Amino acid sequence: MSVTEGLVNREALMRVLRQGRHHLPVSEALRSGLICAAPAVLAAVLHEPLLCWTAIATFWTCLSDEQHQTTLARVRSGLAFGVLGALLSACAIAAARVPWAAVTLTGVVAYVGALIRTRGAGSGLRALLLVTACAVSASFPVHPWPAPIEYAACFFGGSIWAVVCMVGLWQYSDAHRARRATFAYLYAVSSFLRRLGDVADQYASGESLGRSALRSRLDVMKQVVDSVPASHDTCGVWRANGERIVALLAGLETLLTGNTLGKARAAGPLLAPTLRHLAELFDLHADAVRRGLPSSTSMGGTLGSLIGQVRRGLRRAAAEPLAQDDSAWVRACETLVLSLVRLTRRPGATAGAAVTGGQPARGDAPVIGRKGLAASVMEEMRAGGSIARYACRLSVAAMVAVATVHFKNIEQGYWLVLTALFVVQPTVSQTVKVSALRVTGTVLGAVAASLVALIFRNPVLEALSIIPLATGTFVARGLSYVSYILFLTPHFILVAHLGMPTGSPWTLAALRIGNSVAGAIVAVLISLIAWPEWEARKLTPMTSAAIDAVCAYLDAVRSAASEERAGAWQVEAARRNACVAIDKLDALASAMRRELIWSRRRG
């Protein structure tokens, strides 16, 4: 068993080295890293610490850029971000002379900005960054006039610099982005199948297989492919089959990790090699997509060989003398595996109805216009929904953090404010989780920044070291929150060190760690006191919603069968709704376990 496990681990390592790098946006991240480091290098060369605010504005503008949008939409969003950020920073710095005015301004901006979350994730991120710009500016030491104008000009200049470079330099075609997003999705599918193989072989537990990450990859792929005009190539085919693949994988995960786990222990190792061969099959398709080659012509006999290995593995498992329950379990897994094989054998054959069924593929979520945004915000406020309660908590946390910095004269206190704003989440469990990850990443990042500052004592070299750190920040953004913070913290600490060159790197690191802990404490306490949102309260409505979604999917399948595939797109939409509802219910169960130390409720 140990030899086999070692071979599996070595194969997984070779796979990561051979293909893993391709699903990471390294080239785009390097471009963003160069753009973000340029103002910091200029600040070091010209000995102008104020330009570090330009570097921060540049980073936030790059962070909020949505590359799947049109060039005009990206320019408009970037310019609007720069104008609003400059205005808010100027007002906050001017109001810092009167602490209560700065606290009140921060609270109002935080409340309004959090309500923008109703528009979607992209707009919500931009709004949160604008709130952070206002709150951080309000926590700066008092500066005489014309400091507000200077800071505003630096912020706007940084946004303009980022917009010009992001839309004017080093561009990639829509087809390239669609291929890479599709490759990332297929790579995630293959990784998921390999983890299922480890669970079947009892090498790993099935507690965290990453189905939510798989869903995220699918959503990104659909969003990117839908933005490409007339995407009827291989990427469009996988986009059409994506929901079905996730549904089949969810079924396999349930069989391997659900209530049937005890029955699966005897039969599980029989299916593990088959699952790994199926993972190789998806890797083969992923590599073909990455190279822009049609799957049917780029694989030669490898495709048929892998499909044959999967089928032979299923026959061997079915031929084993097993107990009745184990035999039924193997047959259930066999049905799902064969469905996945059919999708990989001729991916275009099963998706024709979804691609050409007369219903537009794009538009899983409606686009909200200006009037729609105002109406949705007002409705959310009147109904007192979860986003409205989150806005209240964020507003209170921002005011408490800014007031603490002003009235306690905390050095480098803007890091406390920044941490509190990013840690506050819509629910208590999410806040607790993010606070722990944020503090852990900050400690590790602060140590890394101190080492960099000690090695490169020249300010220009310190500024140049921001390039790999900023690049790593954008690369790690899609991997994990800890790795993201691990790169983000030394990036910001070095920028702050250039803005305050007289401070010791270790002193800055200690201040950042202390302020991060204080900010996390503020965020957690506010989440527990101010209109706390417990996950357990969602159990009944979310369970009902999941049951209704599954019933609607079954009704859609029955209707489509009776109408001879006339309603293929309705089946796809119903399947997506059912999968999303079940995924949310599964995530709710995990989140409720984190709440047991705070809440007396038991689900």
Coordinates of N, CA, C and O in Angstrom, one line a residue, residues 336-484:
L336 N -22.3 6.5 -13.2 CA -21.8 7.9 -13.2 C -20.5 8.0 -14.0 O -20.3 9.0 -14.8
V337 N -19.6 7.0 -13.8 CA -18.4 7.1 -14.5 C -18.6 6.9 -16.0 O -18.0 7.6 -16.8
L338 N -19.5 6.0 -16.4 CA -19.7 5.9 -17.9 C -20.4 7.1 -18.5 O -20.1 7.4 -19.6
S339 N -21.2 7.8 -17.7 CA -21.7 9.1 -18.2 C -20.6 10.1 -18.4 O -20.6 10.8 -19.4
L340 N -19.6 10.2 -17.5 CA -18.5 11.1 -17.7 C -17.6 10.6 -18.9 O -17.1 11.5 -19.7
V341 N -17.5 9.3 -19.1 CA -16.7 8.8 -20.3 C -17.4 9.2 -21.6 O -16.7 9.6 -22.5
R342 N -18.7 9.1 -21.6 CA -19.4 9.5 -22.8 C -19.2 11.0 -23.2 O -19.1 11.4 -24.3
L343 N -19.1 11.8 -22.1 CA -18.8 13.3 -22.4 C -17.4 13.5 -22.9 O -17.2 14.5 -23.6
T344 N -16.5 12.7 -22.5 CA -15.1 12.9 -22.9 C -14.8 12.2 -24.2 O -13.8 12.6 -25.0
R345 N -15.6 11.2 -24.6 CA -15.3 10.5 -25.9 C -15.6 11.4 -27.1 O -14.8 11.5 -28.0
R346 N -16.7 12.0 -27.1 CA -17.1 13.0 -28.2 C -17.8 14.1 -27.5 O -19.0 14.2 -27.4
P347 N -17.0 15.1 -26.9 CA -17.6 16.2 -26.2 C -18.5 17.0 -26.9 O -19.5 17.6 -26.4
G348 N -18.4 17.1 -28.2 CA -19.4 17.9 -29.0 C -20.7 17.2 -29.3 O -21.7 17.9 -29.6
A349 N -20.8 15.9 -29.1 CA -22.0 15.2 -29.5 C -23.1 15.4 -28.5 O -24.2 15.4 -28.9
T350 N -22.8 15.5 -27.2 CA -23.8 15.6 -26.2 C -24.2 17.0 -25.9 O -25.1 17.3 -25.1
A351 N -23.5 18.0 -26.5 CA -23.7 19.4 -26.2 C -24.4 20.2 -27.3 O -24.6 21.3 -27.2
G352 N -24.7 19.5 -28.4 CA -25.3 20.2 -29.5 C -26.5 20.9 -29.2 O -26.7 22.1 -29.5
A353 N -27.4 20.3 -28.4 CA -28.7 20.9 -28.0 C -28.4 22.1 -27.1 O -29.1 23.1 -27.2
A354 N -27.4 22.0 -26.3 CA -27.2 23.1 -25.3 C -26.6 24.3 -26.0 O -26.9 25.4 -25.7
V355 N -25.8 24.0 -27.1 CA -25.1 25.1 -27.8 C -26.0 25.7 -28.8 O -26.0 26.9 -29.0
T356 N -26.8 24.9 -29.5 CA -27.6 25.4 -30.6 C -29.1 25.3 -30.3 O -29.9 25.3 -31.3
G357 N -29.5 25.2 -29.1 CA -30.9 25.0 -28.8 C -31.7 26.2 -28.9 O -32.9 26.2 -28.5
G358 N -31.2 27.3 -29.4 CA -32.1 28.5 -29.6 C -32.1 29.4 -28.3 O -32.7 30.5 -28.4
Q359 N -31.5 29.0 -27.2 CA -31.5 29.8 -26.0 C -30.1 30.3 -25.8 O -29.1 29.5 -25.8
P360 N -29.9 31.6 -25.6 CA -28.6 32.1 -25.4 C -27.9 31.5 -24.2 O -28.5 31.3 -23.2
A361 N -26.6 31.1 -24.4 CA -25.9 30.4 -23.3 C -25.5 31.4 -22.2 O -25.5 31.0 -21.1
R362 N -25.2 32.6 -22.6 CA -24.8 33.5 -21.6 C -26.0 34.0 -20.7 O -27.1 33.9 -21.1
G363 N -25.7 34.7 -19.6 CA -26.7 35.2 -18.8 C -27.2 34.4 -17.7 O -28.4 34.3 -17.5
D364 N -26.3 33.7 -17.0 CA -26.8 32.9 -15.8 C -27.3 33.9 -14.8 O -28.1 33.5 -14.0
A365 N -26.8 35.1 -14.7 CA -27.3 36.1 -13.8 C -27.6 37.3 -14.5 O -26.9 37.8 -15.4
P366 N -28.7 38.0 -14.2 CA -29.1 39.2 -15.0 C -28.2 40.3 -14.6 O -27.6 40.4 -13.6
V367 N -28.0 41.2 -15.6 CA -27.2 42.4 -15.4 C -28.1 43.5 -14.9 O -29.1 43.8 -15.4
I368 N -27.6 44.1 -13.8 CA -28.4 45.1 -13.1 C -27.9 46.5 -13.6 O -26.7 46.8 -13.5
G369 N -28.8 47.3 -14.1 CA -28.5 48.6 -14.5 C -28.5 49.6 -13.4 O -28.7 49.2 -12.2
R370 N -28.3 50.9 -13.6 CA -28.3 51.9 -12.6 C -29.6 51.9 -11.8 O -29.7 51.9 -10.6
K371 N -30.7 52.0 -12.6 CA -32.0 52.0 -11.9 C -32.3 50.7 -11.2 O -32.8 50.7 -10.1
G372 N -31.9 49.6 -11.8 CA -32.0 48.3 -11.1 C -31.2 48.2 -9.8 O -31.7 47.7 -8.9
L373 N -30.0 48.8 -9.9 CA -29.2 48.8 -8.7 C -29.9 49.6 -7.6 O -29.9 49.2 -6.4
A374 N -30.3 50.8 -7.9 CA -31.0 51.6 -6.9 C -32.2 50.9 -6.3 O -32.5 50.9 -5.1
A375 N -33.0 50.3 -7.2 CA -34.2 49.6 -6.7 C -33.9 48.4 -5.8 O -34.5 48.2 -4.8
S376 N -32.8 47.7 -6.2 CA -32.4 46.5 -5.4 C -31.9 46.9 -4.1 O -32.1 46.3 -3.1
V377 N -31.1 48.1 -4.0 CA -30.6 48.5 -2.8 C -31.7 49.0 -1.8 O -31.7 48.7 -0.6
M378 N -32.7 49.7 -2.4 CA -33.8 50.2 -1.6 C -34.6 49.0 -1.1 O -35.1 49.0 0.1
E379 N -34.8 48.0 -1.9 CA -35.6 46.8 -1.5 C -34.8 46.1 -0.4 O -35.4 45.6 0.6
E380 N -33.5 46.0 -0.5 CA -32.7 45.3 0.5 C -32.8 46.0 1.8 O -32.9 45.4 2.9
M381 N -32.7 47.3 1.8 CA -32.8 48.1 3.0 C -34.2 48.0 3.6 O -34.3 47.8 4.9
R382 N -35.3 48.0 2.8 CA -36.6 47.9 3.4 C -36.8 46.5 4.0 O -37.5 46.4 5.1
A383 N -36.3 45.5 3.3 CA -36.5 44.1 3.8 C -35.6 43.8 4.9 O -35.8 42.8 5.6
G384 N -34.5 44.5 5.1 CA -33.6 44.2 6.2 C -32.9 42.9 5.9 O -32.7 42.0 6.8
G385 N -32.5 42.7 4.6 CA -31.9 41.4 4.2 C -30.5 41.2 4.7 O -29.9 42.1 5.4
S386 N -29.8 40.1 4.3 CA -28.5 39.8 4.8 C -27.5 40.8 4.4 O -26.6 41.2 5.2
I387 N -27.6 41.4 3.2 CA -26.6 42.4 2.8 C -26.8 43.7 3.5 O -25.8 44.4 3.9
A388 N -28.0 44.0 3.8 CA -28.3 45.2 4.6 C -27.7 45.1 6.0 O -27.1 46.0 6.6
R389 N -27.9 43.9 6.6 CA -27.3 43.7 8.0 C -25.8 43.7 7.9 O -25.1 44.2 8.8
Y390 N -25.2 43.1 6.8 CA -23.8 43.2 6.6 C -23.3 44.6 6.5 O -22.2 44.9 7.1
A391 N -24.0 45.4 5.8 CA -23.7 46.8 5.7 C -23.6 47.5 7.0 O -22.7 48.3 7.3
C392 N -24.6 47.2 7.9 CA -24.6 47.8 9.2 C -23.4 47.4 10.0 O -22.7 48.2 10.7
R393 N -23.1 46.1 10.0 CA -21.9 45.6 10.7 C -20.6 46.2 10.2 O -19.7 46.6 11.0
L394 N -20.5 46.3 8.9 CA -19.3 46.9 8.3 C -19.1 48.3 8.7 O -18.0 48.8 9.0
S395 N -20.3 49.1 8.7 CA -20.2 50.5 9.1 C -19.8 50.6 10.5 O -19.0 51.5 10.8
V396 N -20.4 49.8 11.4 CA -20.0 49.9 12.8 C -18.5 49.5 13.0 O -17.8 50.2 13.8
A397 N -18.1 48.5 12.3 CA -16.7 48.1 12.5 C -15.7 49.1 12.0 O -14.7 49.4 12.6
A398 N -16.1 49.8 10.9 CA -15.2 50.9 10.3 C -15.2 52.0 11.3 O -14.1 52.6 11.5
M399 N -16.3 52.4 11.9 CA -16.3 53.5 12.8 C -15.5 53.2 14.1 O -14.8 54.1 14.6
V400 N -15.7 52.0 14.6 CA -15.0 51.6 15.8 C -13.5 51.6 15.5 O -12.7 52.1 16.4
A401 N -13.1 51.1 14.4 CA -11.6 51.0 14.1 C -11.0 52.4 13.9 O -9.9 52.6 14.4
V402 N -11.7 53.2 13.2 CA -11.2 54.6 13.0 C -11.1 55.4 14.3 O -10.2 56.1 14.6
A403 N -12.2 55.2 15.1 CA -12.2 55.9 16.4 C -11.1 55.4 17.3 O -10.4 56.2 18.0
T404 N -10.8 54.1 17.3 CA -9.7 53.6 18.1 C -8.4 54.1 17.7 O -7.6 54.5 18.5
V405 N -8.2 54.2 16.4 CA -6.9 54.8 15.9 C -6.7 56.2 16.3 O -5.7 56.6 16.7
H406 N -7.8 57.0 16.2 CA -7.7 58.4 16.4 C -7.6 58.7 17.9 O -6.7 59.5 18.3
F407 N -8.4 58.1 18.7 CA -8.4 58.5 20.2 C -7.3 57.7 21.0 O -7.1 58.1 22.1
K408 N -6.8 56.7 20.4 CA -5.7 56.0 21.1 C -4.3 56.3 20.5 O -3.3 55.8 21.0
N409 N -4.3 57.1 19.5 CA -3.1 57.5 18.8 C -2.2 56.3 18.4 O -1.0 56.2 18.8
I410 N -2.8 55.3 17.8 CA -2.1 54.1 17.4 C -1.2 54.3 16.2 O -1.7 54.8 15.2
E411 N 0.1 54.0 16.4 CA 1.0 54.1 15.2 C 0.7 53.1 14.2 O 0.4 51.9 14.5
Q412 N 0.8 53.5 12.9 CA 0.5 52.6 11.8 C -0.9 52.0 11.9 O -1.2 50.9 11.5
G413 N -1.9 52.8 12.5 CA -3.2 52.3 12.8 C -4.0 52.0 11.6 O -5.1 51.3 11.7
Y414 N -3.7 52.6 10.4 CA -4.5 52.3 9.2 C -4.5 50.8 8.9 O -5.4 50.3 8.3
W415 N -3.4 50.0 9.4 CA -3.5 48.6 9.1 C -4.5 47.9 10.0 O -5.2 46.9 9.5
L416 N -4.8 48.5 11.2 CA -5.9 48.0 12.0 C -7.2 48.2 11.2 O -8.1 47.3 11.2
V417 N -7.4 49.4 10.7 CA -8.7 49.7 10.0 C -8.8 48.8 8.8 O -9.9 48.2 8.5
L418 N -7.7 48.6 8.0 CA -7.8 47.8 6.8 C -8.1 46.4 7.1 O -9.0 45.7 6.4
T419 N -7.5 45.8 8.2 CA -7.8 44.4 8.6 C -9.3 44.3 9.0 O -9.9 43.3 8.6
A420 N -9.8 45.2 9.8 CA -11.1 45.1 10.3 C -12.1 45.1 9.1 O -13.1 44.3 9.1
L421 N -11.9 46.0 8.1 CA -12.8 46.0 7.0 C -12.8 44.8 6.1 O -13.8 44.3 5.7
F422 N -11.6 44.2 5.9 CA -11.6 43.0 5.1 C -12.0 41.7 5.9 O -12.3 40.7 5.2
V423 N -11.9 41.7 7.2 CA -12.3 40.5 7.9 C -13.8 40.4 8.1 O -14.3 39.3 8.2
V424 N -14.5 41.6 8.3 CA -15.9 41.5 8.5 C -16.6 40.8 7.3 O -16.4 41.3 6.2
Q425 N -17.3 39.8 7.6 CA -18.0 39.0 6.5 C -19.5 39.0 6.8 O -19.9 39.3 7.9
P426 N -20.3 38.5 5.9 CA -21.8 38.5 6.1 C -22.2 37.6 7.2 O -23.3 37.8 7.8
T427 N -21.4 36.6 7.6 CA -21.9 35.7 8.8 C -20.7 35.6 9.8 O -19.6 35.9 9.5
V428 N -21.1 35.1 11.0 CA -20.1 35.0 12.1 C -19.1 34.0 11.7 O -17.9 34.2 11.9
S429 N -19.5 32.8 11.2 CA -18.5 31.8 10.8 C -17.5 32.2 9.8 O -16.3 31.9 9.9
Q430 N -18.0 32.9 8.8 CA -17.0 33.4 7.8 C -16.1 34.5 8.4 O -14.9 34.5 8.0
T431 N -16.6 35.3 9.3 CA -15.7 36.3 9.9 C -14.6 35.6 10.7 O -13.4 36.0 10.7
V432 N -15.0 34.6 11.5 CA -14.0 33.9 12.3 C -13.0 33.2 11.4 O -11.8 33.2 11.7
K433 N -13.4 32.5 10.4 CA -12.5 31.9 9.5 C -11.5 32.8 8.8 O -10.3 32.6 8.8
V434 N -12.0 33.9 8.3 CA -11.2 34.9 7.6 C -10.2 35.6 8.5 O -9.1 35.9 8.2
S435 N -10.7 35.8 9.7 CA -9.8 36.5 10.7 C -8.6 35.6 11.0 O -7.5 36.1 11.1
A436 N -8.8 34.3 11.2 CA -7.7 33.4 11.5 C -6.7 33.3 10.3 O -5.5 33.4 10.5
L437 N -7.3 33.2 9.1 CA -6.4 33.2 7.9 C -5.7 34.5 7.7 O -4.5 34.5 7.4
R438 N -6.4 35.6 8.0 CA -5.7 36.9 7.8 C -4.5 37.1 8.8 O -3.5 37.6 8.4
V439 N -4.8 36.8 10.0 CA -3.7 36.9 11.0 C -2.5 36.0 10.7 O -1.3 36.4 10.7
T440 N -2.8 34.8 10.3 CA -1.7 33.8 10.0 C -0.9 34.3 8.8 O 0.3 34.3 8.8
G441 N -1.6 34.7 7.7 CA -0.9 35.3 6.6 C -0.1 36.5 6.8 O 1.0 36.7 6.3
T442 N -0.7 37.4 7.7 CA 0.0 38.6 8.1 C 1.3 38.3 8.8 O 2.3 39.0 8.6
V443 N 1.3 37.4 9.8 CA 2.5 37.1 10.5 C 3.6 36.6 9.6 O 4.7 37.0 9.6
L444 N 3.2 35.6 8.7 CA 4.2 35.1 7.8 C 4.7 36.1 6.8 O 5.9 36.2 6.5
G445 N 3.8 36.9 6.3 CA 4.2 38.0 5.4 C 5.0 39.1 6.0 O 5.9 39.6 5.4
A446 N 4.8 39.4 7.2 CA 5.5 40.4 7.9 C 7.0 40.0 8.1 O 7.9 40.7 8.0
V447 N 7.2 38.7 8.5 CA 8.5 38.2 8.6 C 9.2 38.2 7.3 O 10.4 38.6 7.2
A448 N 8.5 37.8 6.2 CA 9.1 37.8 4.9 C 9.5 39.2 4.5 O 10.6 39.4 3.9
A449 N 8.7 40.2 4.7 CA 9.0 41.6 4.4 C 10.2 42.1 5.2 O 11.1 42.8 4.6
S450 N 10.3 41.7 6.4 CA 11.5 42.2 7.2 C 12.8 41.6 6.7 O 13.8 42.3 6.6
L451 N 12.7 40.3 6.3 CA 13.9 39.7 5.7 C 14.3 40.4 4.4 O 15.5 40.7 4.1
V452 N 13.4 40.7 3.6 CA 13.6 41.4 2.3 C 14.3 42.8 2.6 O 15.2 43.2 1.9
A453 N 13.7 43.5 3.5 CA 14.2 44.9 3.8 C 15.6 44.8 4.4 O 16.4 45.7 4.2
L454 N 15.9 43.7 5.1 CA 17.3 43.6 5.7 C 18.3 43.2 4.6 O 19.5 43.6 4.7
I455 N 17.8 42.4 3.7 CA 18.8 42.0 2.6 C 19.0 43.1 1.6 O 20.2 43.4 1.3
F456 N 18.0 43.8 1.2 CA 18.1 44.9 0.3 C 17.9 46.2 1.0 O 16.8 46.7 1.2
R457 N 19.0 46.7 1.5 CA 19.0 48.0 2.3 C 18.8 49.2 1.4 O 18.5 50.3 1.9
N458 N 19.0 49.1 0.1 CA 18.9 50.2 -0.8 C 17.4 50.4 -1.1 O 16.7 49.4 -1.5
P459 N 16.8 51.6 -1.0 CA 15.4 51.8 -1.3 C 14.9 51.3 -2.7 O 13.8 50.8 -2.9
V460 N 15.8 51.6 -3.7 CA 15.4 51.2 -5.1 C 15.3 49.7 -5.2 O 14.4 49.1 -5.8
L461 N 16.3 48.9 -4.5 CA 16.2 47.5 -4.6 C 15.0 47.0 -3.8 O 14.4 46.0 -4.2
E462 N 14.6 47.7 -2.7 CA 13.4 47.3 -2.0 C 12.2 47.5 -2.9 O 11.3 46.6 -2.9
A463 N 12.2 48.6 -3.6 CA 11.0 48.8 -4.5 C 11.0 47.8 -5.6 O 9.9 47.3 -6.0
L464 N 12.1 47.4 -6.2 CA 12.2 46.4 -7.2 C 11.7 45.0 -6.7 O 11.1 44.2 -7.4
S465 N 12.0 44.8 -5.4 CA 11.5 43.5 -4.8 C 10.0 43.4 -4.7 O 9.4 42.3 -4.5
I466 N 9.3 44.5 -4.9 CA 7.9 44.5 -4.9 C 7.3 43.8 -6.2 O 6.2 43.2 -6.1
I467 N 8.1 43.7 -7.2 CA 7.6 43.1 -8.5 C 7.3 41.6 -8.2 O 6.1 41.2 -8.6
P468 N 8.2 40.8 -7.7 CA 7.8 39.4 -7.5 C 6.7 39.3 -6.4 O 5.8 38.4 -6.5
L469 N 6.7 40.2 -5.4 CA 5.6 40.1 -4.4 C 4.3 40.4 -5.0 O 3.3 39.7 -4.7
A470 N 4.2 41.5 -5.8 CA 2.9 41.9 -6.4 C 2.5 40.8 -7.4 O 1.3 40.4 -7.5
T471 N 3.4 40.2 -8.1 CA 3.1 39.2 -9.1 C 2.5 38.0 -8.3 O 1.5 37.4 -8.7
G472 N 3.2 37.6 -7.2 CA 2.7 36.5 -6.4 C 1.3 36.7 -5.8 O 0.5 35.8 -5.7
T473 N 1.1 38.0 -5.5 CA -0.3 38.3 -5.0 C -1.3 38.0 -6.0 O -2.4 37.4 -5.6
F474 N -1.1 38.4 -7.2 CA -2.2 38.2 -8.2 C -2.2 36.7 -8.6 O -3.3 36.3 -9.0
V475 N -1.1 36.0 -8.6 CA -1.2 34.6 -8.9 C -1.9 33.8 -7.8 O -2.7 33.0 -8.0
A476 N -1.5 34.1 -6.5 CA -2.1 33.4 -5.4 C -3.5 33.8 -5.1 O -4.2 33.1 -4.3
R477 N -4.0 34.8 -5.7 CA -5.4 35.3 -5.4 C -6.4 34.2 -5.7 O -7.4 34.0 -5.0
G478 N -6.2 33.3 -6.7 CA -7.1 32.3 -7.1 C -6.8 30.9 -6.5 O -7.4 30.0 -6.7
L479 N -5.7 30.9 -5.6 CA -5.3 29.6 -5.0 C -5.9 29.5 -3.6 O -6.7 28.6 -3.3
S480 N -5.5 30.3 -2.7 CA -6.0 30.3 -1.3 C -5.8 31.6 -0.7 O -5.0 32.4 -1.1
Y481 N -6.6 31.9 0.4 CA -6.6 33.2 1.0 C -5.3 33.4 1.8 O -4.7 34.5 1.8
V482 N -4.7 32.3 2.4 CA -3.5 32.4 3.1 C -2.3 32.7 2.2 O -1.5 33.6 2.5
S483 N -2.2 32.1 1.1 CA -1.1 32.4 0.1 C -1.3 33.8 -0.4 O -0.3 34.5 -0.6
Y484 N -2.5 34.2 -0.6 CA -2.8 35.6 -1.1 C -2.3 36.6 -0.1 O -1.6 37.6 -0.4

